[in-house]
mmCIF file of C-alpha atoms in Angstrom:
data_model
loop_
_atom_site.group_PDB
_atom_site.id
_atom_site.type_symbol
_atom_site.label_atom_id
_atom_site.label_comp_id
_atom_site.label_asym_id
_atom_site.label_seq_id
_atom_site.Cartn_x
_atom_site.Cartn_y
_atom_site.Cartn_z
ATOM 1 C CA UNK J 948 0.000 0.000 0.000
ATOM 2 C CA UNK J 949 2.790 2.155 0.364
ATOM 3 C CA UNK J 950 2.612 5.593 -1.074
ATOM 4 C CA UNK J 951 4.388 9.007 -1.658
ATOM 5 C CA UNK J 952 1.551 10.613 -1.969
ATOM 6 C CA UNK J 953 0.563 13.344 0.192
ATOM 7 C CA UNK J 954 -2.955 13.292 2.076
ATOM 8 C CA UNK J 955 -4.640 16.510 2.428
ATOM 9 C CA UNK J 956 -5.842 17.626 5.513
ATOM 10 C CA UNK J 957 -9.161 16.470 4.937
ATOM 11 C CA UNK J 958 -8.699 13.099 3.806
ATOM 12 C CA UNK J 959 -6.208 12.599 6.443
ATOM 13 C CA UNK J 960 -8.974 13.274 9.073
ATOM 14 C CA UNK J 961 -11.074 10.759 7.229
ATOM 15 C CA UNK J 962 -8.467 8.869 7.468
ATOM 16 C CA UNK J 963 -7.448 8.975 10.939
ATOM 17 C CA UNK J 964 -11.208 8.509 11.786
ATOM 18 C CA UNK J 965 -11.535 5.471 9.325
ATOM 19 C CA UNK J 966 -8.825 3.494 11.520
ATOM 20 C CA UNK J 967 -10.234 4.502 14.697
ATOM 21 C CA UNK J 968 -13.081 2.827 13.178
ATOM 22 C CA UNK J 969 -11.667 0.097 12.088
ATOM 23 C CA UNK J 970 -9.866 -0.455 14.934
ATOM 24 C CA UNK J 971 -12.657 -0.445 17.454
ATOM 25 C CA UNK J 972 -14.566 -2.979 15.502
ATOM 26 C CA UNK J 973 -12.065 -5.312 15.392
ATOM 27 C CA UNK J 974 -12.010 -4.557 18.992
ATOM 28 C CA UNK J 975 -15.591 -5.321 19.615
ATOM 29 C CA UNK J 976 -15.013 -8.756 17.460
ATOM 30 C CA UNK J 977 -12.397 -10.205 19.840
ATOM 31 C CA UNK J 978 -14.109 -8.637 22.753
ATOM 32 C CA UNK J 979 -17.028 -11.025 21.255
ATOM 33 C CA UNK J 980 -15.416 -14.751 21.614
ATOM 34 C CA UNK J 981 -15.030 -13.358 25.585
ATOM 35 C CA UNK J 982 -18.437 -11.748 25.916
ATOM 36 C CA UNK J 983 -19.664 -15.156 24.688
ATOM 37 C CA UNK J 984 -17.868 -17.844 26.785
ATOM 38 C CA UNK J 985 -19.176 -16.327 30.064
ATOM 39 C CA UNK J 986 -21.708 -17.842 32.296
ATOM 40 C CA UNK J 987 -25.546 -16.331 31.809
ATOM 41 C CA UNK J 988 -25.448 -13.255 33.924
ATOM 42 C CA UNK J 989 -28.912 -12.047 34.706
ATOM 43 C CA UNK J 990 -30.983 -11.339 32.063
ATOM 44 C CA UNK J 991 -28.828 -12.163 28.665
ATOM 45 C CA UNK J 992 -27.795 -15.448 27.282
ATOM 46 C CA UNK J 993 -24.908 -15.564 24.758
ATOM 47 C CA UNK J 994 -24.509 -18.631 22.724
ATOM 48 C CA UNK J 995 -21.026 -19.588 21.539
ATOM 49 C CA UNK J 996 -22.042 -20.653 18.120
ATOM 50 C CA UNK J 997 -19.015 -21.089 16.241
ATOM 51 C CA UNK J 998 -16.724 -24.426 16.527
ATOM 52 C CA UNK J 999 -13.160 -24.064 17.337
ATOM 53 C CA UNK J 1000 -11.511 -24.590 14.005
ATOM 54 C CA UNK J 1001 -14.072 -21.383 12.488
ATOM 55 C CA UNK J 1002 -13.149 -19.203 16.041
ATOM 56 C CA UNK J 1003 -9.578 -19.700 15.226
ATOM 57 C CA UNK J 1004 -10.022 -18.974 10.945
ATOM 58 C CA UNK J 1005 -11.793 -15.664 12.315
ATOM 59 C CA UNK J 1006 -9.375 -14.809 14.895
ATOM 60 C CA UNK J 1007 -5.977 -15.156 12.308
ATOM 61 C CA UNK J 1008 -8.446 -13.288 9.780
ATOM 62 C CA UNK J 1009 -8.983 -10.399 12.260
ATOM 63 C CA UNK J 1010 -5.144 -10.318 12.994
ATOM 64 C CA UNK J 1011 -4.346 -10.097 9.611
ATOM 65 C CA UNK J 1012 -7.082 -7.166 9.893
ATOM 66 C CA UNK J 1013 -4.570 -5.441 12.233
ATOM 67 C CA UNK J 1014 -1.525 -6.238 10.506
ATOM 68 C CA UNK J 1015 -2.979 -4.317 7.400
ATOM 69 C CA UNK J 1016 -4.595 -1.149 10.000
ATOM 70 C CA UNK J 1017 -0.752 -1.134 11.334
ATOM 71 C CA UNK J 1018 0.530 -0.464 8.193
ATOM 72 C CA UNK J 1019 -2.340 1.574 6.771
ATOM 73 C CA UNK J 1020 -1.464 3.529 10.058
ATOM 74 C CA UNK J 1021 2.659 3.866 9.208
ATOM 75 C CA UNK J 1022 1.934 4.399 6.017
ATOM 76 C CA UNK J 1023 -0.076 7.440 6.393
ATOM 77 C CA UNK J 1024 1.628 8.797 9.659
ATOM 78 C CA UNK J 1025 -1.839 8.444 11.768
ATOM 79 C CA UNK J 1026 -0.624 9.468 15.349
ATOM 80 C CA UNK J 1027 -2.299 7.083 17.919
ATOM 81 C CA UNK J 1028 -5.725 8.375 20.459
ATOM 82 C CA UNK J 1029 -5.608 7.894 23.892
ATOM 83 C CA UNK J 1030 -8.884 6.880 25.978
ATOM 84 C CA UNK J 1031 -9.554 7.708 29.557
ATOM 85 C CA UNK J 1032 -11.248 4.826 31.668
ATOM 86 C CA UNK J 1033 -12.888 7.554 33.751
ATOM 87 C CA UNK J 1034 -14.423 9.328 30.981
ATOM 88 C CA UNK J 1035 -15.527 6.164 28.804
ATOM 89 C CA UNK J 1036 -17.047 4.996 32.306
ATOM 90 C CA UNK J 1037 -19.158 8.434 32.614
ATOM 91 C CA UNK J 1038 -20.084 8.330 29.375
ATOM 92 C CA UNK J 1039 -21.540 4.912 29.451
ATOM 93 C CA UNK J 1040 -23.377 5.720 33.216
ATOM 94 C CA UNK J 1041 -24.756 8.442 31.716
ATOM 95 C CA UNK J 1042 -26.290 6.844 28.861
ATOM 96 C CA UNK J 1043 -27.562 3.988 31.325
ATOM 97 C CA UNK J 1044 -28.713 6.925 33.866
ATOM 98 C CA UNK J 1045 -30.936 9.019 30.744
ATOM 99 C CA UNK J 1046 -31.811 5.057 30.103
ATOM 100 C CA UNK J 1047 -33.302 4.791 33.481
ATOM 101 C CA UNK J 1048 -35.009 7.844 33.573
ATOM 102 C CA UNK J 1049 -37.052 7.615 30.202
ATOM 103 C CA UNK J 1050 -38.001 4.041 32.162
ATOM 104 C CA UNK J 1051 -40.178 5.327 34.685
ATOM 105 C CA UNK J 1052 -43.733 4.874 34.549
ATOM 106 C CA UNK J 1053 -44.941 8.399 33.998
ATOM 107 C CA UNK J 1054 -42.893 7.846 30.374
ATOM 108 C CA UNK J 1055 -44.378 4.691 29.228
ATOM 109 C CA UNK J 1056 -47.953 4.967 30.647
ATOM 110 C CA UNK J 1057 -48.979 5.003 26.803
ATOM 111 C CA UNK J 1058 -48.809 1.556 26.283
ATOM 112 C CA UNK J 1059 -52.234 0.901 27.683
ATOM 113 C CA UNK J 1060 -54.058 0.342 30.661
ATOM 114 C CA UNK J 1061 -51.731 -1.364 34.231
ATOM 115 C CA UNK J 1062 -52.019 -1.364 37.492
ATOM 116 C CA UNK J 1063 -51.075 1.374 39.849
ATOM 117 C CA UNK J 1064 -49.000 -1.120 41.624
ATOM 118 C CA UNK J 1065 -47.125 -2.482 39.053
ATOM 119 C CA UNK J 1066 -46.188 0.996 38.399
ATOM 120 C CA UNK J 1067 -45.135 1.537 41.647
ATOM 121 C CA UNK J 1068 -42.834 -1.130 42.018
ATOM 122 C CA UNK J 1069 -40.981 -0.225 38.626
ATOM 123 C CA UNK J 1070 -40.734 3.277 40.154
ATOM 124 C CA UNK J 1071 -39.237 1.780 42.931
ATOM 125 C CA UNK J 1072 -36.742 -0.757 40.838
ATOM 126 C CA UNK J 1073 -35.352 2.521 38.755
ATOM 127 C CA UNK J 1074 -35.338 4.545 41.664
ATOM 128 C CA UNK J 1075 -32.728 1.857 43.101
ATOM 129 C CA UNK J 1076 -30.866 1.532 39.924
ATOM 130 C CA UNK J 1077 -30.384 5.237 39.611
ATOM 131 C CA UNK J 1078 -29.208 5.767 42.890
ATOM 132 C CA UNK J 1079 -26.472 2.816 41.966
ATOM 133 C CA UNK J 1080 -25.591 4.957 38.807
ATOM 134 C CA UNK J 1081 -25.527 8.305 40.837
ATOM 135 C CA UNK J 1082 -22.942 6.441 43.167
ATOM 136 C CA UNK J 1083 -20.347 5.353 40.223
ATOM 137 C CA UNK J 1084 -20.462 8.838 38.892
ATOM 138 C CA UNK J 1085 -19.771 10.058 42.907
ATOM 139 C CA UNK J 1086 -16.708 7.470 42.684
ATOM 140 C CA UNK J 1087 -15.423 9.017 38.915
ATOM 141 C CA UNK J 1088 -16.014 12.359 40.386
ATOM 142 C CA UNK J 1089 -14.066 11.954 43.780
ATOM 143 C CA UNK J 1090 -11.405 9.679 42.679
ATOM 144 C CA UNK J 1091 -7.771 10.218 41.715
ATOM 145 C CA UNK J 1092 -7.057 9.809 37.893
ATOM 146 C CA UNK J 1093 -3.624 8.975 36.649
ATOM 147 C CA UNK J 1094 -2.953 11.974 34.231
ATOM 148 C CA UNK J 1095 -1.099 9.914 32.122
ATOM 149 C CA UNK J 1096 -4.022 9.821 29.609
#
């Protein structure tokens, strides 16, 4: 792939943003064969599907993925991007917080016609899970962060 050519400005953001990209979904793929060899959790089930001799054909495929990113990457001078724990963590807690809220009953009374009870007791379950999110972001927001990132 390699070339003399030089990337405009432009096309070298696209560029850096297409390996980020790429990157992270290759990412999420290997993060897959783990997501999917642990135990049933709560609520989820995740079936591990694929035999061993097709896992390991993806796995050298998605290395060979990164082998061609790494040199898309040299080739084209793409500096590296850090990511911060602590702000991927409040990111995803809030998300799951605005999640919560939009849960309570008052939002999806439109579905039809439930008892005042019911209600009540899924009030009560996203009360409890929003006080659990309001205590991780007390944790992110009174812990020490390495400022190496």
């Amino acid at each position: 792939m390699k070339s003399n050519l030089e990337v405009p400005e432009n096309y070298f953001r696209v560029f850096r943003s297409m390996a980020q990209l790429i990157e992270e979904k290759l990412i999420d793929m290997e993060m897959s064969f783990l997501k999917f060899r642990q135990p049933k959790r709560v609520h989820l089930q995740y079936v591990y599907d694929i035999d061993e001799p097709a896992s390991t054909q993806i796995k050298q495929i998605i290395f060979q993925m990164y082998q061609e990113l790494k040199q898309f990457v040299d080739d084209y001078h793409i500096p590296g991007k850090t990511f911060s724990l602590h702000k991927q963590l409040m990111v995803q807690n809030a998300f799951l917080w605005e999640d919560l809220e939009n849960s309570r009953s008052k939002r999806i009374r439109g579905h039809g016609a439930i008892d005042d009870q019911l209600m009540q007791q899924l009030d009560a379950f996203v009360d409890r899970l929003v006080s659990l999110s309001n205590q991780i972001n007390e944790i992110c927001d009174g812990s020490t962060f390495s400022t190496h990132v």
